[in-house]
Coordinates of C-alpha atoms in Angstrom, one line a residue:
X1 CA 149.7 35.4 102.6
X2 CA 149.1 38.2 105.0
X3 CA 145.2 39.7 105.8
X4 CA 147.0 43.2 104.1
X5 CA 148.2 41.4 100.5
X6 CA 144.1 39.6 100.7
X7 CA 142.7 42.7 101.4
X8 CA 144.9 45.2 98.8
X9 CA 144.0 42.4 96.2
X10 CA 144.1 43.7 92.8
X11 CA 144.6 47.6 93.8
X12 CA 142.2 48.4 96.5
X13 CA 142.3 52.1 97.2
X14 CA 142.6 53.0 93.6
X15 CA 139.3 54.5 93.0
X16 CA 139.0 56.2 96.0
X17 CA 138.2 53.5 98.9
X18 CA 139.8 55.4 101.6
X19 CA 138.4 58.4 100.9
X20 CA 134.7 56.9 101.1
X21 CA 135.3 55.4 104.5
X22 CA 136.4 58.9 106.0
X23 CA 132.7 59.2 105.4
X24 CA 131.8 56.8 107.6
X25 CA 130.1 57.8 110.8
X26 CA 130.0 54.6 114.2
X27 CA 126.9 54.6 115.9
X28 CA 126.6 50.8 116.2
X29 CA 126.3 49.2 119.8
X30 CA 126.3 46.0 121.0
X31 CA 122.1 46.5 121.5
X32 CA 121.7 48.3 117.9
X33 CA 123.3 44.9 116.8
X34 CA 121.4 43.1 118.5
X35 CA 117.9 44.8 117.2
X36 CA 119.0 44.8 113.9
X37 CA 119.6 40.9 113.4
X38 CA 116.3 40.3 114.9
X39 CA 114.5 43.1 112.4
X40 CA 116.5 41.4 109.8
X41 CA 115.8 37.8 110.4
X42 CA 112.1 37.6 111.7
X43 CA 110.2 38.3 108.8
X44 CA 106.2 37.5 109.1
X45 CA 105.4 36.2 105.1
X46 CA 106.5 32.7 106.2
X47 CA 104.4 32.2 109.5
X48 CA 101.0 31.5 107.7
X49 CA 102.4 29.0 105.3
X50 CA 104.5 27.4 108.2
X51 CA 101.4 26.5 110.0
X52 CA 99.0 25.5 107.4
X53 CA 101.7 22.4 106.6
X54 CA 100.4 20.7 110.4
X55 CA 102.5 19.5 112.5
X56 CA 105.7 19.3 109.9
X57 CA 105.7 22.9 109.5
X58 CA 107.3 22.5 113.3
X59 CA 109.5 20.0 112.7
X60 CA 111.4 21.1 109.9
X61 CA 111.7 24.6 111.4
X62 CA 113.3 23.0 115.1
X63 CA 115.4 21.2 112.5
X64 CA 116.3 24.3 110.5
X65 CA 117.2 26.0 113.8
X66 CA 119.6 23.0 115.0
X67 CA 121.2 22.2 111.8
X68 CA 121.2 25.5 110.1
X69 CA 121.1 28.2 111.7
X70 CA 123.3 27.4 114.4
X71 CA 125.9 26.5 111.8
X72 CA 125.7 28.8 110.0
X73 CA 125.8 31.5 112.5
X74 CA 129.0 29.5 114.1
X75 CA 130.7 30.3 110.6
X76 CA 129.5 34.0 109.8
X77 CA 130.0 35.1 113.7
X78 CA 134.0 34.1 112.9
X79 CA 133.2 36.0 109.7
X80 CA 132.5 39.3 111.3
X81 CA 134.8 39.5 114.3
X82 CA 138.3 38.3 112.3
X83 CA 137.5 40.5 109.2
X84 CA 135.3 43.4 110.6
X85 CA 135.3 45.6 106.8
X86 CA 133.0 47.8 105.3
X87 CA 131.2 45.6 103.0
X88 CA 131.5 42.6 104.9
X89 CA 129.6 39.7 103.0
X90 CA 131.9 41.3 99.4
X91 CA 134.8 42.0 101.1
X92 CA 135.1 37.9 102.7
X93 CA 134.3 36.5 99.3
X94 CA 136.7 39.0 97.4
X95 CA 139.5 37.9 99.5
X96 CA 138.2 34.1 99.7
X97 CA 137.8 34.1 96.0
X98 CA 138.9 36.8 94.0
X99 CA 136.9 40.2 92.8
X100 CA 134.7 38.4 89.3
X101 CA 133.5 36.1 92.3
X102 CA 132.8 38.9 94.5
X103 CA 130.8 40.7 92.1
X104 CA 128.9 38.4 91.0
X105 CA 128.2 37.2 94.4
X106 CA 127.4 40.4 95.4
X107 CA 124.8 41.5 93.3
X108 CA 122.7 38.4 93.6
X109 CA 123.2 39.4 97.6
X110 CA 122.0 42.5 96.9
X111 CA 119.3 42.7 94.6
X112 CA 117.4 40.2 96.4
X113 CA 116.4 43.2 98.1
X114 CA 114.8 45.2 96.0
X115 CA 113.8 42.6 94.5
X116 CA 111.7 41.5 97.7
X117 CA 111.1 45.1 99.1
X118 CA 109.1 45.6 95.8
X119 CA 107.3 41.9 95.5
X120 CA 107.0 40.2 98.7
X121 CA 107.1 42.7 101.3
X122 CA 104.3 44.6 99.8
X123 CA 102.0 42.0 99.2
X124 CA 102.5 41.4 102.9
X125 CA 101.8 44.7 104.1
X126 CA 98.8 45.1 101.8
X127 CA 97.3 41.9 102.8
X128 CA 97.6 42.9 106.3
X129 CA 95.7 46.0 105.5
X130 CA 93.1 44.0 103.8
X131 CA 92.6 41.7 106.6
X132 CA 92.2 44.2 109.1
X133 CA 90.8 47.3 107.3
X134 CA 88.8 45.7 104.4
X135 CA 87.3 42.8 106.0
X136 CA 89.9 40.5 103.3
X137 CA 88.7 42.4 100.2
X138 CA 91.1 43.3 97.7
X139 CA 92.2 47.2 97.3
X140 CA 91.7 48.9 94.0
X141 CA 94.6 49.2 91.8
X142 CA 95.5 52.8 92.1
X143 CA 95.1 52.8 95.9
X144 CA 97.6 49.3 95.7
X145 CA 100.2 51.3 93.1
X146 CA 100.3 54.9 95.7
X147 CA 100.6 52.0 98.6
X148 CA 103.3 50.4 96.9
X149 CA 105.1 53.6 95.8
X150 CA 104.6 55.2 99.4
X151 CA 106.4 51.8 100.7
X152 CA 109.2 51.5 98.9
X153 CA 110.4 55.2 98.8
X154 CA 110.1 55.7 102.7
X155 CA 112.3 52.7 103.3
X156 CA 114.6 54.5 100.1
X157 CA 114.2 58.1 102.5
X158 CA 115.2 56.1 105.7
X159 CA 118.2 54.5 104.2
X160 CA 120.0 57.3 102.9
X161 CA 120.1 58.8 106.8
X162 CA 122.8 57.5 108.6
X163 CA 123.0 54.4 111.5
X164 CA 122.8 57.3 113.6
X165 CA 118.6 57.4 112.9
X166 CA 118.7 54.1 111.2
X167 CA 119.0 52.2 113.6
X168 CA 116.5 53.3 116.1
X169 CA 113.9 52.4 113.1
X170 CA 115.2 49.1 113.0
X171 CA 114.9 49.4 117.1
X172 CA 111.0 50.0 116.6
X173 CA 110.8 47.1 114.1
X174 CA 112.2 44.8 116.6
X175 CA 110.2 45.7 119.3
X176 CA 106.7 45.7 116.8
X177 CA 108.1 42.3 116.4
X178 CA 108.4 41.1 119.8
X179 CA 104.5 43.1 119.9
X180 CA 103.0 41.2 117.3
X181 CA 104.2 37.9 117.9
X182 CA 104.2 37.9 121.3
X183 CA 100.4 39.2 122.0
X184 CA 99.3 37.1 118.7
X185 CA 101.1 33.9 121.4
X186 CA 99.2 35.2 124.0
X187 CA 95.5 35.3 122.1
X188 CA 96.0 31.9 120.3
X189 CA 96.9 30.4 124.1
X190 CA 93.4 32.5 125.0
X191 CA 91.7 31.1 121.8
X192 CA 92.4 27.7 123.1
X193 CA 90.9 28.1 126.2
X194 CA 87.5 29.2 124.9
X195 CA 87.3 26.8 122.1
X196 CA 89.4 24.1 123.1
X197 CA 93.0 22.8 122.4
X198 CA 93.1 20.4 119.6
X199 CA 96.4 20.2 118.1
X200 CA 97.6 17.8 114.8
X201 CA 97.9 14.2 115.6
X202 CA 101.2 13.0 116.5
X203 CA 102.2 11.5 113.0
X204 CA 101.7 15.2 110.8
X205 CA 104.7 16.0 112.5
X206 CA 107.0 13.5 111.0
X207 CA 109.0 15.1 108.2
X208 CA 108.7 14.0 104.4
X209 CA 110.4 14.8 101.1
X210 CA 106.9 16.6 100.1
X211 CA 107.5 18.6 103.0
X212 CA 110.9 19.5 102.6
X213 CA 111.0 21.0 99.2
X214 CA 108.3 23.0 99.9
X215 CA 109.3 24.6 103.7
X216 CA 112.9 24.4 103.9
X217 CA 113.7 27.0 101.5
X218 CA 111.3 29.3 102.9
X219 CA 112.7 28.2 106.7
X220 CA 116.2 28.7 105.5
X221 CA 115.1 32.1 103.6
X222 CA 114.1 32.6 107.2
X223 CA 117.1 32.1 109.0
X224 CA 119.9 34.2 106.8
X225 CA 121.4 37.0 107.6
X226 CA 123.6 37.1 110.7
X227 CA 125.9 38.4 108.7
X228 CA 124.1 41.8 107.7
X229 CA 125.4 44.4 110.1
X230 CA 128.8 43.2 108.7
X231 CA 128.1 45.1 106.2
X232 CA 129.2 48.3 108.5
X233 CA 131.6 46.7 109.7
X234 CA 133.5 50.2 110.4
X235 CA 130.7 51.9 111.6
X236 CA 130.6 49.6 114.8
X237 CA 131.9 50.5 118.0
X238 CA 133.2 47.2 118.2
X239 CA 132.8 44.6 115.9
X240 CA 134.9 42.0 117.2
X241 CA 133.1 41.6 120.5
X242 CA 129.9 42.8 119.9
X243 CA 129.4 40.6 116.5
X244 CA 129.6 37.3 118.0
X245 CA 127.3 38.1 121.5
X246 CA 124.7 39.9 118.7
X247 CA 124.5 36.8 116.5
X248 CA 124.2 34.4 120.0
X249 CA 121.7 36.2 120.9
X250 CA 119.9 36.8 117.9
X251 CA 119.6 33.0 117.3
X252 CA 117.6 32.3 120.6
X253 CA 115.4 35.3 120.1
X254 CA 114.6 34.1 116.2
X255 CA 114.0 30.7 117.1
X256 CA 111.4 31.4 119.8
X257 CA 109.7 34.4 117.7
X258 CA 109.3 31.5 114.9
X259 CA 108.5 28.8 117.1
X260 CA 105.8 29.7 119.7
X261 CA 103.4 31.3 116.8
X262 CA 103.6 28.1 114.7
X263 CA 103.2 25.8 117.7
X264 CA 100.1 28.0 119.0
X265 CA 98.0 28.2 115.3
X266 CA 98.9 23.9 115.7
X267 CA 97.4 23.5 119.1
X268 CA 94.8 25.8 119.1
X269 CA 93.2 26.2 115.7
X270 CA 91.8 23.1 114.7
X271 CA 93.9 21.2 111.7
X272 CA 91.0 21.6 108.9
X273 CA 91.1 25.6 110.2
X274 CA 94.8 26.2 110.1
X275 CA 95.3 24.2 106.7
X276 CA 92.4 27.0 105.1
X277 CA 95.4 29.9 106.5
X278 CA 96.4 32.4 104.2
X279 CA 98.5 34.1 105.5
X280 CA 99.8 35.2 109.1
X281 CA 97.2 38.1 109.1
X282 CA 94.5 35.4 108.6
X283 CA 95.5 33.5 112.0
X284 CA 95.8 36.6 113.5
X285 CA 92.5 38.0 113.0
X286 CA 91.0 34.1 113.7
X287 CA 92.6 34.6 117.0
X288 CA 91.2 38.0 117.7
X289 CA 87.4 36.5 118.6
X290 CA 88.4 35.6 121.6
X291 CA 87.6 39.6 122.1
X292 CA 84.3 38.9 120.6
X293 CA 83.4 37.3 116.9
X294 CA 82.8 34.1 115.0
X295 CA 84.3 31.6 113.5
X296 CA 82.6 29.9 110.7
X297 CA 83.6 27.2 108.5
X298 CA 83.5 25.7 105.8
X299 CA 83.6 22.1 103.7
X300 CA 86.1 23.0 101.9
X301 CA 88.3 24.4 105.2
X302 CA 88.3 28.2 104.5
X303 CA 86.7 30.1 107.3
X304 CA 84.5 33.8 107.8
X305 CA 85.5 35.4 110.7
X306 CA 83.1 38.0 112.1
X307 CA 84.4 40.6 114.5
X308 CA 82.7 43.0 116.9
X309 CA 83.6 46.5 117.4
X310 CA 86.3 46.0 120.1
X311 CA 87.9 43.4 118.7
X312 CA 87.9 45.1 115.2
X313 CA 90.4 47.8 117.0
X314 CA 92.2 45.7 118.5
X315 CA 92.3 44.7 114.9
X316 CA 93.6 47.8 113.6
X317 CA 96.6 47.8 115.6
X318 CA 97.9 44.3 114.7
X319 CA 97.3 45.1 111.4
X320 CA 99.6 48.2 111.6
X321 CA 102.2 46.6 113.1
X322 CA 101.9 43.7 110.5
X323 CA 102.5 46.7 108.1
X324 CA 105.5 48.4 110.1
X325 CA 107.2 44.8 110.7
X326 CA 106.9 44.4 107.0
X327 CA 108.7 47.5 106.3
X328 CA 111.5 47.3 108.5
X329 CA 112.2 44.2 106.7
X330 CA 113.1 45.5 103.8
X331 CA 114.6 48.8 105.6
X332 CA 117.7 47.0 107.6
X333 CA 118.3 44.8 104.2
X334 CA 118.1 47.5 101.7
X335 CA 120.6 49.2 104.6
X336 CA 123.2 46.3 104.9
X337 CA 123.0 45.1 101.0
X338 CA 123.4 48.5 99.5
X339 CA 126.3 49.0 101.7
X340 CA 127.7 45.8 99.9
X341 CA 127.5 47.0 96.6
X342 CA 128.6 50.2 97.3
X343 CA 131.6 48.9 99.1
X344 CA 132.2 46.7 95.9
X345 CA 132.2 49.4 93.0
X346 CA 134.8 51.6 94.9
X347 CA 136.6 48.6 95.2
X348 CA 136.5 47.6 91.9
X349 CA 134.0 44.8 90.9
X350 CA 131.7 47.7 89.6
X351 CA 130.5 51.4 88.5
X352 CA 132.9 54.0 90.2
X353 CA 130.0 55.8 90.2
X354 CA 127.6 53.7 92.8
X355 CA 130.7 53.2 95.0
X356 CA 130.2 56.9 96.5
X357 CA 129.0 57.5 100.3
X358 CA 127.3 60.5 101.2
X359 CA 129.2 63.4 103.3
X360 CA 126.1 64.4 104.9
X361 CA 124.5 61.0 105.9
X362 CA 127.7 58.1 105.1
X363 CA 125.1 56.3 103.5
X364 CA 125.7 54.9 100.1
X365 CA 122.8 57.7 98.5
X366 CA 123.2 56.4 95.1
X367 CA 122.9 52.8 95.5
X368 CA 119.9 53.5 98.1
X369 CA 117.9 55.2 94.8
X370 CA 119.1 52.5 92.3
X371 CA 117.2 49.8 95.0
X372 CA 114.4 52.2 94.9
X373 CA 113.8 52.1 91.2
X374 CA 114.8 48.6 91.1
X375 CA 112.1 47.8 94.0
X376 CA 109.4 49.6 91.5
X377 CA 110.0 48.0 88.7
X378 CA 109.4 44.8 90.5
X379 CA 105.9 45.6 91.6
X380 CA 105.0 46.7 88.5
X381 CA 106.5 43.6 86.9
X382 CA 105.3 41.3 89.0
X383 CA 101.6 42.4 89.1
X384 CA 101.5 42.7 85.4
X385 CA 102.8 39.2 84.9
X386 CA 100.3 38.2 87.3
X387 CA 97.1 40.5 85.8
X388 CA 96.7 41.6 89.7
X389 CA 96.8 38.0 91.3
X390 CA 97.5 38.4 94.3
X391 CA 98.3 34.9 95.2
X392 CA 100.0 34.4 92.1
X393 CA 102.3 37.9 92.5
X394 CA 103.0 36.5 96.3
X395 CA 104.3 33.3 95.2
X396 CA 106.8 34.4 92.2
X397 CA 107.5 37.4 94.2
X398 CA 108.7 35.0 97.1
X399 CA 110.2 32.2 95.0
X400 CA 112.6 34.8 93.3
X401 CA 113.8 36.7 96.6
X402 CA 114.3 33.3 98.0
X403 CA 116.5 32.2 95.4
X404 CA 118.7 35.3 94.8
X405 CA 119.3 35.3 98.5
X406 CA 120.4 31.6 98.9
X407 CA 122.4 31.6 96.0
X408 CA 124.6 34.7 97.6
X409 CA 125.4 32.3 100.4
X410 CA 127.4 29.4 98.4
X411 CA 129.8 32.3 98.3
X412 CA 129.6 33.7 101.8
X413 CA 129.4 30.3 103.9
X414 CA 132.4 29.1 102.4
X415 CA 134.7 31.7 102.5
X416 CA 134.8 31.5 106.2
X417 CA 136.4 27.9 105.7
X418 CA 139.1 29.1 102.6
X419 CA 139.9 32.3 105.2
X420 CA 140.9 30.0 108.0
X421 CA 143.3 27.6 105.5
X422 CA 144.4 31.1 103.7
X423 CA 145.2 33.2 106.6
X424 CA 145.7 30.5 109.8
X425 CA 147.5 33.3 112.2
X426 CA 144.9 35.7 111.5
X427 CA 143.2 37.6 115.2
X428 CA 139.7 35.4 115.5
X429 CA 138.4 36.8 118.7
X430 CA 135.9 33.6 117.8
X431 CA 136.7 30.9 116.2
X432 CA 133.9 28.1 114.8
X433 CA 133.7 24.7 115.8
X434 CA 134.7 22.0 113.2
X435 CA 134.6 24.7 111.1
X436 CA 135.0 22.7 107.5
X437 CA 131.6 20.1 108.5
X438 CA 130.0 23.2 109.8
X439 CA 130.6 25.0 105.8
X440 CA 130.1 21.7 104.1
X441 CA 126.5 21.1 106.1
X442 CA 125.7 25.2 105.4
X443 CA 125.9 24.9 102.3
X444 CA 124.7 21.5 101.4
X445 CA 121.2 22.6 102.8
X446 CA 121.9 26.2 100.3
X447 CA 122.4 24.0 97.2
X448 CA 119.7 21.6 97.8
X449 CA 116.8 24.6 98.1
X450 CA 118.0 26.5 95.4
X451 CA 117.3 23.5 92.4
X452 CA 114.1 22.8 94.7
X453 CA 113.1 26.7 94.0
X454 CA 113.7 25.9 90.2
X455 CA 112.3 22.6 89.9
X456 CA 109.5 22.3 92.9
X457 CA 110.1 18.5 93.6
X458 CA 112.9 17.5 91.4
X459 CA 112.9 14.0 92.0
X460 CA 109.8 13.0 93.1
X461 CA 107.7 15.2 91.0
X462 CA 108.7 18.1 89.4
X463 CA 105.6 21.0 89.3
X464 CA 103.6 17.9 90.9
X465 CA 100.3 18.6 92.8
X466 CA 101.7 18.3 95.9
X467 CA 105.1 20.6 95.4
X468 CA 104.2 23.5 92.9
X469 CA 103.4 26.9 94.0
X470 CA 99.7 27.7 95.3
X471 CA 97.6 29.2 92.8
X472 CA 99.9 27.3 89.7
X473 CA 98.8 24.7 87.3
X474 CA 100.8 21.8 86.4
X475 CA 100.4 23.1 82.7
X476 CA 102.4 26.7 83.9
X477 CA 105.4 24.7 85.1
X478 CA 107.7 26.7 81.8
X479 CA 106.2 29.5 82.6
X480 CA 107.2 29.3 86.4
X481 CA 110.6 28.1 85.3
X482 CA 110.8 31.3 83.2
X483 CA 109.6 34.0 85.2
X484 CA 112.2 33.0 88.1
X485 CA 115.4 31.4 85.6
X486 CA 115.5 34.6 83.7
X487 CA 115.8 37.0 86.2
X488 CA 118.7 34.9 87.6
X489 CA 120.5 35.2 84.3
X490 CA 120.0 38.7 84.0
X491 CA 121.3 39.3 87.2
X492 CA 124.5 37.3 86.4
X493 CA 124.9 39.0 83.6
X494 CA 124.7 42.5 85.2
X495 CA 127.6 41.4 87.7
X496 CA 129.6 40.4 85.0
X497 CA 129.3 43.5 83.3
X498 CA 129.8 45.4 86.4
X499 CA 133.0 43.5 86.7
X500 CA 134.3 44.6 83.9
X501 CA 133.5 48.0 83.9
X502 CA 135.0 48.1 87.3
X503 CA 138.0 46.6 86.7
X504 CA 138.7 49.2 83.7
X505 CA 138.0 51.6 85.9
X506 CA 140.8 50.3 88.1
X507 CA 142.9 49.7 85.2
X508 CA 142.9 53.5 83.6
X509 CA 143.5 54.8 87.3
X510 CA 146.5 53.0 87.9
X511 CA 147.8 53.9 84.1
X512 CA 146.9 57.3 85.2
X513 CA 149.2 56.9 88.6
X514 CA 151.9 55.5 86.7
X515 CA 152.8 58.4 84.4
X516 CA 155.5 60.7 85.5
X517 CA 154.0 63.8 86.8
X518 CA 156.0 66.9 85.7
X519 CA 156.0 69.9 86.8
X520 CA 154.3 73.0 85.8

């Protein structure tokens, strides 16, 4: 079958595809590329829990790197140079699959999004605000709810405007990352040398099951996402060189923004410190005495950090660039994933009326508010389920994104595979390596962390103390089971039903092109 007959599948055009890409402005370089994949795949909300696991937290994340990431790069890098659409992610398991599979691929793809801009994201960039502006003390509800708001309708403002500004916000995220993490390295190394290098001992970095089910989902949650500025595909320059440098790139740059933080909290901090972590912000301001403060602790391995004056600004700034990395998070996802369902609906597998692009902008306006609603409604949720928990709202918040998001990928990771048996004499300016143990491996690791998010420690010890969520009781195992299964279902049901009102939608417009036009 020819790339044409996959991509016209099942009337493509008929509601008014080209017409939306003529909207479509390129601004995006080889270096916006670039910036973008490492805005969209070094996230902060990990780092804390990484290093508070010892020495393991390390080895599974080299071993995530190697055995993941690479692989799955390899597979989405051949991805987005051979099939360089609009809608990228959709459009490779529409034609790998068909359009019911697309959809509901899709929408688990993208609300993951929302669905994280409005839980975890949030509770990330207000606990860096309370670390560094309230000395760790909780905000009052109505300052957490304008916060919130504030948060999730700037990134809603900066997605409607086109790559053309986009981008350079996702610029300024990169570099705030390669800021944080890079003086946060340089102050743990400093840390060390005033109080000594002390480091796990050589055995807490051998891996175990424990270990697994409770990192590897957040690594791999980590480590997705070369294929988001697929998702403007036609608004590259060009896509079929600059795709596979981008992702090469992006993978070393990832791996080392990940790795040194983790490897400085291990050798510096000592293990009964770094266990009593909270959070990346908490390691951060730990590290900041070496500007002048304390560090006391206690039995139990939570510490009290004193700052002086300096160090307290020094302070200030981390913690704003903990909030801005946060944001631009969310930003490049909510930009790349609402592409993906916009691209989806004017194909077909949904609303007509989502799949429009501005004129002004080429941004998909309407999708870009139906995340923004969607992203509110999740805070709201989510701290009411909670009664204002914070640890509790972190963890389902988390748990939920991270399952949505690897879910999308047993559609995605395979496609590449059916694409290359489908359409052999297809242009791949790259081509993967081994390319069917390369999908088989991605997606082994996909399937294995999703039931692991359901059931913590299915097979050992489901909702057990050491693999259920913190701030959980054994005796709230249904209840965690519910609050993260039924949001799952309701998402499959709302791709279904997209579906089918899309493909009526395409149905009536084709009746309507049939019937003889006569004249006036």
């Amino acid at each position: 079958m020819a790339v044409a007959d996959l991509r016209a599948d099942e009337g493509e055009g008929a509601l008014g595809a080209e017409a939306e890409k003529s909207k479509l402005q390129k601004h995006f370089g080889r270096a916006d590329i670039f910036f973008f994949l490492v805005c969209t795949l070094v996230g902060i909300d990990g780092l804390g829990t990484l290093a508070t696991k010892g020495g393991e937290g390390f080895t599974w994340l080299v071993v995530c790197v190697l055995l993941f990431a690479v692989p799955s790069a390899a597979l989405l890098a051949e991805l987005g140079a051979a099939f360089p659409d609009e809608g990228g992610p959709y459009v490779w398991v529409r034609m790998a699959f068909g359009r019911l599979v697309g959809a509901i691929n899709n929408v688990f793809y993208w609300v993951t999004n929302p669905v994280w801009m409005g839980g975890t994201l949030v509770g990330t960039a207000l606990g860096g605000l309370m670390t560094f502006f309230h000395h760790g003390q909780a905000f009052s509800t109505t300052f957490q709810y304008v916060f919130a708001l504030a948060f999730i309708w700037a990134g809603v403002l900066f997605a409607v405007l086109s790559f053309r500004v986009g981008k350079w916000i996702a610029t300024i995220g990169a570099l705030a990352r390669f800021a944080l993490l890079g003086l946060f390295s340089v102050l743990v190394v400093a840390y060390g040398f005033v109080h000594g290098f002390h480091g796990p001992s050589a055995g807490s970095y051998a891996p175990s099951f424990s270990g697994f089910v409770v990192l590897v989902p957040l690594i791999l949650f980590s480590l997705v996402g070369f294929e988001l500025p697929s998702a403007a595909g036609e608004e590259m320059e060009d896509a079929k060189r600059d795709v596979p440098a981008g992702i090469a790139k992006s993978i070393l740059a990832t791996g080392l923004l990940y790795g040194l933080p983790v490897l400085g909290i291990l050798l510096v901090l000592p293990e009964q410190q770094a266990s009593g972590l909270a959070g990346f912000p908490d390691a951060v301001r730990q590290a900041l005495t070496v500007f002048g403060g304390t560090v006391t602790t206690a039995a139990d391995g939570t510490t009290a950090v004193t700052l002086t004056a300096f160090s307290t600004a020094v302070g200030y700034v981390l913690g704003i660039l903990v909030v801005v990395v946060a944001f631009t998070s969310g930003l490049t996802w909510i930009m790349g994933s609402d592409r993906t369902l916009a691209v989806s609906c004017y194909d077909g597998a949904g609303p007509r009326a989502l799949g429009r692009f501005s004129e002004r902008f080429g941004t998909p306006l309407r999708v870009n508010v139906l995340s923004g609603v969607i992203s509110t409604l999740v805070f709201v949720a989510a701290n009411t389920i909670t009664s204002g928990d914070a640890g509790k709202f972190f963890t389902v918040a988390l748990a939920l994104a991270v399952s949505t998001t690897l879910i999308s990928y047993l559609g995605i990771f395979p496609a590449a595979w059916v694409l290359r048996r489908r359409l052999p004499d297809a242009p791949r300016p790259y081509r993967a390596p081994a390319i069917g143990l390369l999908t088989v491996v991605s997606t082994a690791w996909i399937v294995f962390c999703t039931v692991q998010i359901l059931f913590p420690g299915l097979g050992d010890g489901w909702f057990t103390a050491d693999f259920r969520a913190d701030g959980w009781a054994f005796s709230e195992r249904w209840t965690y089971l519910f609050v993260e299964l039924v949001p799952l279902l309701v998402f499959t049901a709302l791709a279904v039903a997209f579906w089918a009102v899309g493909r009526r939608e395409v149905r009536a417009a084709s009746q309507l092109q049939a019937q003889p036009q006569h004249a006036g």
